[in-house]
Amino acid sequence: MNPLISPSMLSADFCHLAKDIQMVNESAADWFHLDIMDGVFVPNISYGMPLVKAIRSQAEKPLDVHLMIVQPERYVERFKEMGADILTVHWEACTHLHRTIYQIKNADMLAGVALNPHTPVAGLEDVINDVDMVLIMSVNPGFGGQRFIERSLHRVAELKEMIRRNKSECLIEVDGGVDLSNAQALVDAGADVLVAGSAIFSKENPKEIISQLKNVK
Ligand code: DX5
Ligand code: ZN
């Protein structure tokens, strides 16, 4: 099956954001991926509520919001108000992950859980029938444009097997260093959603790259 494509707006041109939003609207992309960083959970600060709201006002596709923040449960309802459709929190940032998953679902969003590259996939088994999506980080979170960690392919395959074993319907999203050189292998391993930032926005013809990523089977 063709993957869903979620361009990461972290790599967009913030001086001409409307143009890049329009490009994604017109492209074969499925979602907008928005990276929220707090400078505590990750060593970088990206952007916050006003930008999410602004993108929502122009975007014609769902907003896939990736929270790289501590205590994400404090902001679930705010992100819903700002227009998030899918809200992903980090496994490492949640003391009461099961509760936070249901907080997101009760706020009428799809609930995602992200794993850092070192976090054992096996730690998800007890919530795999509760989450709507698992995000496998294929770089250490915090920055766009980093190199893909090869081991992520095994992690995607391991997660896919866990999903099958538990008859879960959860999607697998992969984020970090995704490009045309690894997209096929990721889909073969079981990825359902590909996030890509620099691979799309650094190119002359981003729409064409999105189509090529989308056409991977
Ligand atoms: C990294 C972010 C990613 C990032 C992806 O912490 O979660 O979404 O923007 O950017 P690329 O595709 O350039 O690695
Ligand atoms: Zn992300």
PDB file of N, CA and C in Angstrom, residues 73-122:
ATOM      1  N   GLU A  73       0.852  16.329  28.677  1.00  0.00           N
ATOM      2  CA  GLU A  73      -0.555  16.282  29.108  1.00  0.00           C
ATOM      3  C   GLU A  73      -1.092  17.670  29.494  1.00  0.00           C
ATOM      4  N   ARG A  74      -0.183  18.599  29.788  1.00  0.00           N
ATOM      5  CA  ARG A  74      -0.630  19.949  30.158  1.00  0.00           C
ATOM      6  C   ARG A  74      -1.199  20.720  28.967  1.00  0.00           C
ATOM      7  N   TYR A  75      -0.917  20.243  27.751  1.00  0.00           N
ATOM      8  CA  TYR A  75      -1.280  21.044  26.570  1.00  0.00           C
ATOM      9  C   TYR A  75      -2.217  20.350  25.578  1.00  0.00           C
ATOM     10  N   VAL A  76      -2.705  19.164  25.937  1.00  0.00           N
ATOM     11  CA  VAL A  76      -3.520  18.387  24.982  1.00  0.00           C
ATOM     12  C   VAL A  76      -4.708  19.190  24.454  1.00  0.00           C
ATOM     13  N   GLU A  77      -5.496  19.753  25.345  1.00  0.00           N
ATOM     14  CA  GLU A  77      -6.715  20.459  24.916  1.00  0.00           C
ATOM     15  C   GLU A  77      -6.378  21.734  24.141  1.00  0.00           C
ATOM     16  N   ARG A  78      -5.271  22.380  24.511  1.00  0.00           N
ATOM     17  CA  ARG A  78      -4.858  23.593  23.776  1.00  0.00           C
ATOM     18  C   ARG A  78      -4.536  23.269  22.320  1.00  0.00           C
ATOM     19  N   PHE A  79      -3.841  22.141  22.112  1.00  0.00           N
ATOM     20  CA  PHE A  79      -3.507  21.794  20.724  1.00  0.00           C
ATOM     21  C   PHE A  79      -4.752  21.416  19.930  1.00  0.00           C
ATOM     22  N   LYS A  80      -5.729  20.841  20.589  1.00  0.00           N
ATOM     23  CA  LYS A  80      -7.002  20.569  19.911  1.00  0.00           C
ATOM     24  C   LYS A  80      -7.626  21.906  19.477  1.00  0.00           C
ATOM     25  N   GLU A  81      -7.634  22.859  20.372  1.00  0.00           N
ATOM     26  CA  GLU A  81      -8.199  24.181  20.040  1.00  0.00           C
ATOM     27  C   GLU A  81      -7.445  24.833  18.885  1.00  0.00           C
ATOM     28  N   MET A  82      -6.147  24.596  18.820  1.00  0.00           N
ATOM     29  CA  MET A  82      -5.326  25.197  17.760  1.00  0.00           C
ATOM     30  C   MET A  82      -5.523  24.473  16.430  1.00  0.00           C
ATOM     31  N   GLY A  83      -6.176  23.316  16.461  1.00  0.00           N
ATOM     32  CA  GLY A  83      -6.502  22.641  15.204  1.00  0.00           C
ATOM     33  C   GLY A  83      -5.794  21.326  14.937  1.00  0.00           C
ATOM     34  N   ALA A  84      -5.155  20.743  15.959  1.00  0.00           N
ATOM     35  CA  ALA A  84      -4.488  19.451  15.735  1.00  0.00           C
ATOM     36  C   ALA A  84      -5.519  18.345  15.484  1.00  0.00           C
ATOM     37  N   ASP A  85      -5.196  17.445  14.573  1.00  0.00           N
ATOM     38  CA  ASP A  85      -6.050  16.279  14.302  1.00  0.00           C
ATOM     39  C   ASP A  85      -5.428  15.007  14.860  1.00  0.00           C
ATOM     40  N   ILE A  86      -4.112  14.940  14.801  1.00  0.00           N
ATOM     41  CA  ILE A  86      -3.366  13.800  15.334  1.00  0.00           C
ATOM     42  C   ILE A  86      -2.374  14.414  16.321  1.00  0.00           C
ATOM     43  N   LEU A  87      -2.334  13.895  17.548  1.00  0.00           N
ATOM     44  CA  LEU A  87      -1.416  14.455  18.533  1.00  0.00           C
ATOM     45  C   LEU A  87      -0.515  13.334  19.051  1.00  0.00           C
ATOM     46  N   THR A  88       0.794  13.524  18.852  1.00  0.00           N
ATOM     47  CA  THR A  88       1.768  12.505  19.256  1.00  0.00           C
ATOM     48  C   THR A  88       2.605  13.018  20.408  1.00  0.00           C
ATOM     49  N   VAL A  89       2.687  12.204  21.460  1.00  0.00           N
ATOM     50  CA  VAL A  89       3.505  12.533  22.636  1.00  0.00           C
ATOM     51  C   VAL A  89       4.652  11.533  22.707  1.00  0.00           C
ATOM     52  N   HIS A  90       5.708  11.896  23.406  1.00  0.00           N
ATOM     53  CA  HIS A  90       6.831  10.972  23.533  1.00  0.00           C
ATOM     54  C   HIS A  90       6.656  10.018  24.704  1.00  0.00           C
ATOM     55  N   TRP A  91       6.954   8.755  24.462  1.00  0.00           N
ATOM     56  CA  TRP A  91       6.943   7.700  25.498  1.00  0.00           C
ATOM     57  C   TRP A  91       7.798   8.151  26.682  1.00  0.00           C
ATOM     58  N   GLU A  92       8.963   8.749  26.383  1.00  0.00           N
ATOM     59  CA  GLU A  92       9.930   9.113  27.421  1.00  0.00           C
ATOM     60  C   GLU A  92       9.450  10.298  28.262  1.00  0.00           C
ATOM     61  N   ALA A  93       8.452  11.030  27.757  1.00  0.00           N
ATOM     62  CA  ALA A  93       7.995  12.255  28.440  1.00  0.00           C
ATOM     63  C   ALA A  93       6.727  12.027  29.263  1.00  0.00           C
ATOM     64  N   CYS A  94       6.201  10.789  29.231  1.00  0.00           N
ATOM     65  CA  CYS A  94       4.911  10.535  29.877  1.00  0.00           C
ATOM     66  C   CYS A  94       5.029   9.560  31.037  1.00  0.00           C
ATOM     67  N   THR A  95       4.739  10.027  32.223  1.00  0.00           N
ATOM     68  CA  THR A  95       4.730   9.148  33.401  1.00  0.00           C
ATOM     69  C   THR A  95       3.473   8.280  33.400  1.00  0.00           C
ATOM     70  N   HIS A  96       2.372   8.839  32.897  1.00  0.00           N
ATOM     71  CA  HIS A  96       1.099   8.108  32.871  1.00  0.00           C
ATOM     72  C   HIS A  96       0.627   8.038  31.426  1.00  0.00           C
ATOM     73  N   LEU A  97       1.381   7.280  30.649  1.00  0.00           N
ATOM     74  CA  LEU A  97       1.150   7.254  29.197  1.00  0.00           C
ATOM     75  C   LEU A  97      -0.272   6.803  28.842  1.00  0.00           C
ATOM     76  N   HIS A  98      -0.751   5.745  29.480  1.00  0.00           N
ATOM     77  CA  HIS A  98      -2.087   5.227  29.164  1.00  0.00           C
ATOM     78  C   HIS A  98      -3.141   6.320  29.380  1.00  0.00           C
ATOM     79  N   ARG A  99      -3.004   7.043  30.459  1.00  0.00           N
ATOM     80  CA  ARG A  99      -3.942   8.136  30.751  1.00  0.00           C
ATOM     81  C   ARG A  99      -3.849   9.235  29.682  1.00  0.00           C
ATOM     82  N   THR A 100      -2.637   9.560  29.297  1.00  0.00           N
ATOM     83  CA  THR A 100      -2.459  10.638  28.309  1.00  0.00           C
ATOM     84  C   THR A 100      -3.028  10.235  26.946  1.00  0.00           C
ATOM     85  N   ILE A 101      -2.862   8.958  26.588  1.00  0.00           N
ATOM     86  CA  ILE A 101      -3.441   8.475  25.319  1.00  0.00           C
ATOM     87  C   ILE A 101      -4.954   8.719  25.323  1.00  0.00           C
ATOM     88  N   TYR A 102      -5.604   8.372  26.446  1.00  0.00           N
ATOM     89  CA  TYR A 102      -7.066   8.556  26.494  1.00  0.00           C
ATOM     90  C   TYR A 102      -7.465  10.023  26.632  1.00  0.00           C
ATOM     91  N   GLN A 103      -6.603  10.819  27.196  1.00  0.00           N
ATOM     92  CA  GLN A 103      -6.861  12.271  27.248  1.00  0.00           C
ATOM     93  C   GLN A 103      -6.912  12.816  25.817  1.00  0.00           C
ATOM     94  N   ILE A 104      -5.994  12.351  24.972  1.00  0.00           N
ATOM     95  CA  ILE A 104      -5.954  12.797  23.570  1.00  0.00           C
ATOM     96  C   ILE A 104      -7.201  12.304  22.830  1.00  0.00           C
ATOM     97  N   LYS A 105      -7.533  11.032  23.022  1.00  0.00           N
ATOM     98  CA  LYS A 105      -8.709  10.474  22.328  1.00  0.00           C
ATOM     99  C   LYS A 105      -9.995  11.153  22.797  1.00  0.00           C
ATOM    100  N   ASN A 106     -10.075  11.434  24.089  1.00  0.00           N
ATOM    101  CA  ASN A 106     -11.277  12.100  24.603  1.00  0.00           C
ATOM    102  C   ASN A 106     -11.386  13.531  24.101  1.00  0.00           C
ATOM    103  N   ALA A 107     -10.267  14.081  23.663  1.00  0.00           N
ATOM    104  CA  ALA A 107     -10.297  15.425  23.069  1.00  0.00           C
ATOM    105  C   ALA A 107     -10.561  15.325  21.561  1.00  0.00           C
ATOM    106  N   ASP A 108     -10.931  14.136  21.108  1.00  0.00           N
ATOM    107  CA  ASP A 108     -11.309  13.938  19.703  1.00  0.00           C
ATOM    108  C   ASP A 108     -10.168  14.057  18.709  1.00  0.00           C
ATOM    109  N   MET A 109      -9.020  13.570  19.096  1.00  0.00           N
ATOM    110  CA  MET A 109      -7.885  13.519  18.161  1.00  0.00           C
ATOM    111  C   MET A 109      -7.402  12.078  18.103  1.00  0.00           C
ATOM    112  N   LEU A 110      -6.637  11.761  17.073  1.00  0.00           N
ATOM    113  CA  LEU A 110      -5.956  10.466  17.052  1.00  0.00           C
ATOM    114  C   LEU A 110      -4.742  10.584  17.975  1.00  0.00           C
ATOM    115  N   ALA A 111      -4.471   9.507  18.712  1.00  0.00           N
ATOM    116  CA  ALA A 111      -3.382   9.537  19.689  1.00  0.00           C
ATOM    117  C   ALA A 111      -2.161   8.779  19.170  1.00  0.00           C
ATOM    118  N   GLY A 112      -1.027   9.495  19.151  1.00  0.00           N
ATOM    119  CA  GLY A 112       0.230   8.871  18.731  1.00  0.00           C
ATOM    120  C   GLY A 112       1.221   8.846  19.885  1.00  0.00           C
ATOM    121  N   VAL A 113       2.107   7.836  19.853  1.00  0.00           N
ATOM    122  CA  VAL A 113       3.207   7.761  20.826  1.00  0.00           C
ATOM    123  C   VAL A 113       4.508   7.642  20.046  1.00  0.00           C
ATOM    124  N   ALA A 114       5.475   8.500  20.380  1.00  0.00           N
ATOM    125  CA  ALA A 114       6.773   8.488  19.684  1.00  0.00           C
ATOM    126  C   ALA A 114       7.834   7.826  20.559  1.00  0.00           C
ATOM    127  N   LEU A 115       8.733   7.105  19.910  1.00  0.00           N
ATOM    128  CA  LEU A 115       9.853   6.463  20.604  1.00  0.00           C
ATOM    129  C   LEU A 115      11.168   7.038  20.105  1.00  0.00           C
ATOM    130  N   ASN A 116      12.025   7.447  21.048  1.00  0.00           N
ATOM    131  CA  ASN A 116      13.389   7.829  20.684  1.00  0.00           C
ATOM    132  C   ASN A 116      14.150   6.592  20.183  1.00  0.00           C
ATOM    133  N   PRO A 117      15.255   6.819  19.465  1.00  0.00           N
ATOM    134  CA  PRO A 117      15.954   5.676  18.862  1.00  0.00           C
ATOM    135  C   PRO A 117      16.426   4.609  19.858  1.00  0.00           C
ATOM    136  N   HIS A 118      16.634   4.979  21.130  1.00  0.00           N
ATOM    137  CA  HIS A 118      17.140   3.984  22.090  1.00  0.00           C
ATOM    138  C   HIS A 118      16.040   3.322  22.913  1.00  0.00           C
ATOM    139  N   THR A 119      14.813   3.777  22.762  1.00  0.00           N
ATOM    140  CA  THR A 119      13.733   3.269  23.618  1.00  0.00           C
ATOM    141  C   THR A 119      13.221   1.935  23.082  1.00  0.00           C
ATOM    142  N   PRO A 120      13.228   0.879  23.919  1.00  0.00           N
ATOM    143  CA  PRO A 120      12.816  -0.439  23.420  1.00  0.00           C
ATOM    144  C   PRO A 120      11.389  -0.438  22.874  1.00  0.00           C
ATOM    145  N   VAL A 121      11.223  -0.972  21.688  1.00  0.00           N
ATOM    146  CA  VAL A 121       9.894  -1.098  21.065  1.00  0.00           C
ATOM    147  C   VAL A 121       8.976  -1.927  21.965  1.00  0.00           C
ATOM    148  N   ALA A 122       9.563  -2.913  22.644  1.00  0.00           N
ATOM    149  CA  ALA A 122       8.779  -3.817  23.500  1.00  0.00           C
ATOM    150  C   ALA A 122       8.013  -3.075  24.590  1.00  0.00           C
TER     151      ALA A 122
END
